[in-house]
Coordinates of C-alpha atoms in Angstrom, one line a residue:
X268 CA 43.4 77.8 128.2
X269 CA 40.7 75.3 127.1
X270 CA 42.2 71.9 126.2
X271 CA 40.2 68.8 125.5
X272 CA 37.1 70.5 126.9
X273 CA 38.7 71.4 130.2
X274 CA 39.9 74.9 131.2
X275 CA 43.5 74.5 132.4
X276 CA 45.2 77.3 134.4
X277 CA 48.9 77.9 133.8
X278 CA 51.9 80.2 134.4
X279 CA 53.9 81.3 131.4
X280 CA 57.1 83.2 130.9
X281 CA 59.5 83.8 128.0
X282 CA 59.7 83.6 124.3
X283 CA 61.1 80.9 122.1
X284 CA 60.5 77.1 121.7
X285 CA 57.8 75.7 123.9
X286 CA 59.0 74.1 127.2
X287 CA 56.0 72.3 128.7
X288 CA 56.4 71.6 132.4
X289 CA 54.1 68.9 134.0
X290 CA 53.7 68.5 137.8
X291 CA 52.7 65.6 140.0
X292 CA 50.6 64.9 143.1
X293 CA 49.8 66.8 145.2
X294 CA 51.6 69.7 143.8
X295 CA 50.8 72.5 141.3
X296 CA 52.7 73.6 138.2
X297 CA 53.5 77.1 139.5
X298 CA 54.9 75.8 142.8
X299 CA 56.8 72.8 141.5
X300 CA 58.5 74.8 138.7
X301 CA 58.7 78.2 140.4
X302 CA 62.5 78.2 140.0
X303 CA 62.7 76.5 136.5
X304 CA 60.1 78.8 134.7
X305 CA 62.2 82.0 135.0
X306 CA 65.4 80.1 134.3
X307 CA 64.0 78.6 131.1
X308 CA 62.7 82.0 130.1
X309 CA 66.1 83.5 130.6
X310 CA 67.6 80.6 128.5
X311 CA 65.3 81.4 125.5
X312 CA 62.3 79.2 126.0
X313 CA 58.6 79.8 126.4
X314 CA 58.1 78.1 129.7
X315 CA 54.5 76.9 130.4
X316 CA 53.6 75.2 133.7
X317 CA 49.9 74.2 133.8
X318 CA 47.9 72.8 136.7
X319 CA 46.6 69.4 135.7
X320 CA 42.8 69.0 135.3
X321 CA 41.1 69.0 138.7
X322 CA 43.8 70.9 140.5
X323 CA 42.6 74.5 141.2
X324 CA 42.4 76.8 139.5
X325 CA 42.1 74.4 136.6
X326 CA 38.6 73.1 136.0
X327 CA 37.3 69.9 137.4
X328 CA 36.8 67.2 134.8
X329 CA 33.4 65.8 134.0
X330 CA 32.7 62.2 134.8
X331 CA 34.5 59.8 137.2
X332 CA 37.8 61.6 137.8
X333 CA 41.0 61.5 135.9
X334 CA 42.4 58.9 133.6
X335 CA 46.0 58.7 132.7
X336 CA 45.0 59.0 129.0
X337 CA 43.5 62.4 129.9
X338 CA 46.8 63.7 131.2
X339 CA 48.6 62.5 128.0
X340 CA 46.0 64.0 125.7
X341 CA 46.2 67.3 127.7
X342 CA 49.9 67.4 127.2
X343 CA 49.5 67.0 123.5
X344 CA 46.6 69.5 123.4
X345 CA 48.7 72.1 125.3
X346 CA 51.4 71.6 122.6
X347 CA 48.8 72.5 120.0
X348 CA 47.3 75.4 122.1
X349 CA 50.7 77.1 122.6
X350 CA 51.7 76.5 118.9
X351 CA 54.5 74.2 119.8
X352 CA 56.6 72.6 117.0
X353 CA 59.2 69.9 116.7
X354 CA 61.6 72.1 118.8
X355 CA 59.4 71.9 121.8
X356 CA 60.8 70.3 125.0
X357 CA 58.8 68.6 127.7
X358 CA 59.7 68.3 131.4
X359 CA 57.8 66.1 133.9
X360 CA 57.9 65.2 137.5
X361 CA 56.1 62.4 139.4
X362 CA 52.7 62.0 137.6
X363 CA 54.1 64.5 135.1
X364 CA 57.1 62.3 134.5
X365 CA 54.8 59.3 133.7
X366 CA 52.8 61.6 131.4
X367 CA 56.0 62.7 129.8
X368 CA 57.1 59.1 129.1
X369 CA 53.7 58.5 127.4
X370 CA 53.5 61.8 125.4
X371 CA 56.9 61.6 123.9
X372 CA 56.3 58.1 122.6
X373 CA 52.7 58.6 121.5
X374 CA 53.6 61.6 119.3
X375 CA 57.4 61.8 119.2
X376 CA 57.6 64.4 116.4
X377 CA 56.3 67.1 118.7
X378 CA 59.3 67.0 121.1
X379 CA 63.1 67.5 120.6
X380 CA 64.3 66.9 124.2
X381 CA 62.8 65.1 127.3
X382 CA 63.4 65.7 131.0
X383 CA 61.8 63.6 133.7
X384 CA 62.4 63.2 137.4
X385 CA 61.6 60.8 140.2
X386 CA 59.4 58.3 138.3
X387 CA 61.6 56.3 135.9
X388 CA 60.3 54.6 132.7
X389 CA 57.7 52.0 133.3
X390 CA 60.0 49.1 132.6
X391 CA 62.0 50.1 135.7
X392 CA 59.1 51.5 137.8
X393 CA 56.8 48.5 137.5
X394 CA 59.2 45.8 138.8
X395 CA 60.3 48.2 141.7
X396 CA 56.6 48.8 142.7
X397 CA 56.1 45.0 143.1
X398 CA 59.0 44.5 145.5
X399 CA 58.7 44.5 149.3
X400 CA 60.6 47.8 149.4
X401 CA 58.5 49.3 146.6
X402 CA 55.2 48.3 148.3
X403 CA 56.3 49.8 151.6
X404 CA 57.6 53.0 150.1
X405 CA 54.6 53.5 147.7
X406 CA 52.1 52.7 150.4
X407 CA 50.2 55.9 149.6
X408 CA 49.1 54.1 146.4
X409 CA 47.1 51.7 148.6
X410 CA 46.0 54.1 151.2
X411 CA 44.5 56.4 148.6
X412 CA 42.2 53.6 147.4
X413 CA 40.2 53.8 150.7
X414 CA 37.2 56.1 151.1
X415 CA 38.7 57.0 154.5
X416 CA 41.6 58.7 152.7
X417 CA 39.5 61.6 151.7
X418 CA 38.4 62.2 155.3
X419 CA 42.0 61.9 156.7
X420 CA 43.5 64.1 154.0
X421 CA 40.9 66.8 154.5
X422 CA 41.0 66.9 158.3
X423 CA 42.7 69.6 160.3
X424 CA 43.2 71.8 157.2
X425 CA 45.0 68.9 155.5
X426 CA 47.6 68.5 158.2
X427 CA 48.2 64.8 157.3
X428 CA 49.2 65.8 153.8
X429 CA 51.7 68.3 155.3
X430 CA 53.2 65.6 157.5
X431 CA 53.6 63.2 154.5
X432 CA 55.2 65.9 152.3
X433 CA 57.5 67.1 155.1
X434 CA 58.5 63.7 156.6
X435 CA 58.4 61.4 153.7
X436 CA 58.3 63.1 150.3
X437 CA 61.1 65.7 150.8
X438 CA 64.7 65.5 151.8
X439 CA 66.3 66.5 155.1
X440 CA 66.3 70.2 156.1
X441 CA 63.8 71.2 153.3
X442 CA 60.9 73.3 154.4
X443 CA 57.9 72.1 152.5
X444 CA 55.6 74.9 153.7
X445 CA 55.4 76.7 150.3
X446 CA 54.8 73.5 148.4
X447 CA 52.2 72.4 150.9
X448 CA 50.3 75.7 150.8
X449 CA 50.1 75.4 147.0
X450 CA 48.9 71.8 147.2
X451 CA 46.3 72.8 149.8
X452 CA 45.0 75.6 147.5
X453 CA 44.8 73.2 144.6
X454 CA 43.0 70.4 146.5
X455 CA 41.1 72.1 149.4
X456 CA 37.7 71.6 147.9
X457 CA 36.3 68.0 148.5
X458 CA 35.5 67.5 144.8
X459 CA 39.1 68.4 143.8
X460 CA 40.6 66.2 146.4
X461 CA 38.4 63.3 145.2
X462 CA 39.5 64.0 141.6
X463 CA 43.2 64.0 142.6
X464 CA 42.8 60.7 144.4
X465 CA 41.1 59.3 141.3
X466 CA 44.6 59.4 139.7
X467 CA 45.4 56.4 141.9
X468 CA 41.9 54.8 142.1
X469 CA 41.3 54.9 138.3
X470 CA 44.8 54.0 137.2
X471 CA 46.1 51.8 140.0
X472 CA 42.8 50.4 141.3
X473 CA 43.0 47.2 143.5
X474 CA 40.9 45.1 141.2
X475 CA 42.9 45.7 138.0
X476 CA 46.4 46.6 139.1
X477 CA 48.8 43.8 138.3
X478 CA 46.4 41.9 136.0
X479 CA 47.5 41.0 132.5
X480 CA 45.0 43.4 131.0
X481 CA 46.2 46.2 133.3
X482 CA 49.9 45.5 132.5
X483 CA 49.1 45.5 128.8
X484 CA 47.2 48.8 129.0
X485 CA 50.0 50.5 131.1
X486 CA 52.8 49.3 128.8
X487 CA 50.9 50.4 125.8
X488 CA 50.5 53.9 127.3
X489 CA 54.0 54.5 128.7
X490 CA 56.0 51.4 128.4
X491 CA 58.1 52.5 125.4
X492 CA 61.3 54.5 125.7
X493 CA 61.8 57.9 124.1
X494 CA 63.5 58.2 120.8
X495 CA 64.7 61.7 121.8
X496 CA 67.7 62.6 124.0
X497 CA 66.5 62.4 127.5
X498 CA 67.6 63.7 130.9
X499 CA 66.5 61.7 133.9
X500 CA 67.0 63.2 137.4
X501 CA 66.4 61.5 140.8
X502 CA 66.8 62.6 144.4
X503 CA 69.2 60.7 146.6
X504 CA 66.7 61.0 149.4
X505 CA 63.6 60.0 147.4
X506 CA 61.7 57.9 149.9
X507 CA 59.0 56.9 147.4
X508 CA 61.2 55.5 144.6
X509 CA 64.6 54.5 146.0
X510 CA 67.2 54.0 143.4
X511 CA 70.9 53.0 143.8
X512 CA 73.7 53.9 141.4
X513 CA 73.4 50.5 139.5
X514 CA 69.7 51.2 138.8
X515 CA 70.4 54.7 137.7
X516 CA 73.1 53.4 135.4
X517 CA 70.7 50.9 133.9
X518 CA 68.2 53.6 133.2
X519 CA 70.8 55.8 131.4
X520 CA 72.0 52.8 129.4
X521 CA 68.5 52.1 128.2
X522 CA 67.8 55.6 127.0
X523 CA 68.7 56.8 123.5
X524 CA 72.1 58.2 122.5
X525 CA 72.8 61.6 124.0
X526 CA 70.8 60.9 127.1
X527 CA 71.9 61.4 130.7
X528 CA 70.8 60.3 134.2
X529 CA 72.0 61.9 137.4
X530 CA 71.3 61.9 141.1
X531 CA 70.5 65.2 142.8
X532 CA 72.3 65.0 146.1
X533 CA 70.2 65.7 149.2
X534 CA 66.9 66.0 147.3
X535 CA 63.8 64.0 148.2
X536 CA 60.9 63.3 145.8
X537 CA 60.2 66.9 144.8
X538 CA 63.5 67.5 143.1
X539 CA 62.6 70.6 141.0
X540 CA 61.6 72.6 144.1
X541 CA 64.1 71.1 146.7
X542 CA 67.4 71.7 144.9
X543 CA 66.6 74.3 142.2
X544 CA 70.1 75.5 141.5
X545 CA 71.5 72.1 140.6
X546 CA 68.3 71.0 139.0
X547 CA 68.0 74.1 136.8
X548 CA 71.7 73.9 135.9
X549 CA 71.4 70.3 134.7
X550 CA 68.2 70.9 132.8
X551 CA 69.3 73.9 130.9
X552 CA 72.8 72.5 130.2
X553 CA 71.2 69.4 128.8
X554 CA 68.7 71.3 126.7
X555 CA 71.4 73.5 125.2
X556 CA 74.1 70.9 124.6
X557 CA 74.9 69.5 121.1
X558 CA 74.1 65.8 120.7

């Protein structure tokens, strides 16, 4: 499917209102949502899980990598391409969650319900990222700025990436092999890995991050809160963005009427894949409930 001049690969299943499912780094749409796609199809939705631009087999973008604006425009373009209407729902994880927060506020009339996991709204994420704990836990943001990161990530058939995914980004007793294999297929080519790292270099670069201009740009993109009922889910063992119950309650209180926020017990950062039964149950129950 060609969107904004870039061919995007996707998996699709079901008929009904569009459910657009957006993944994060270093994952793929098909892997992250391999359990949710058939569950949504069974529940009466047309589930579409694309690979973001640059992640094989989607096309590489022209120019200097990926800008956050591109991901937002791709989400809106996919809504058009799949003939979505105001009943469409959007689901995002990690970078997909940040994209979701932006897309539903940029053009709210397109979406009826919102689901996001493991990256909270910017007004909560930004202060956390500037704390000692946030800097330590999000240290891949800084590592990925280095040219050396490409060499280390590519070495030994991407074994470093496997270790990070298994030891840091997923919960205890979860076997990340399937997710890693999908990530490796998506990013094996040097140009694709470089494009994926540009997510961090272009949008959280060391010379602009934290400056007044950067903050203004980021808050203009995804600083507003949705107007639609929203479900926010977060793994209790997320070692990138660690939240306690008070923080989760604060997020829920800030979201519009009819919204919910829940922990997924035992899950790390890749909640949709790690705990699919609870995740799917909560997502579908939320989408189908009366508000």
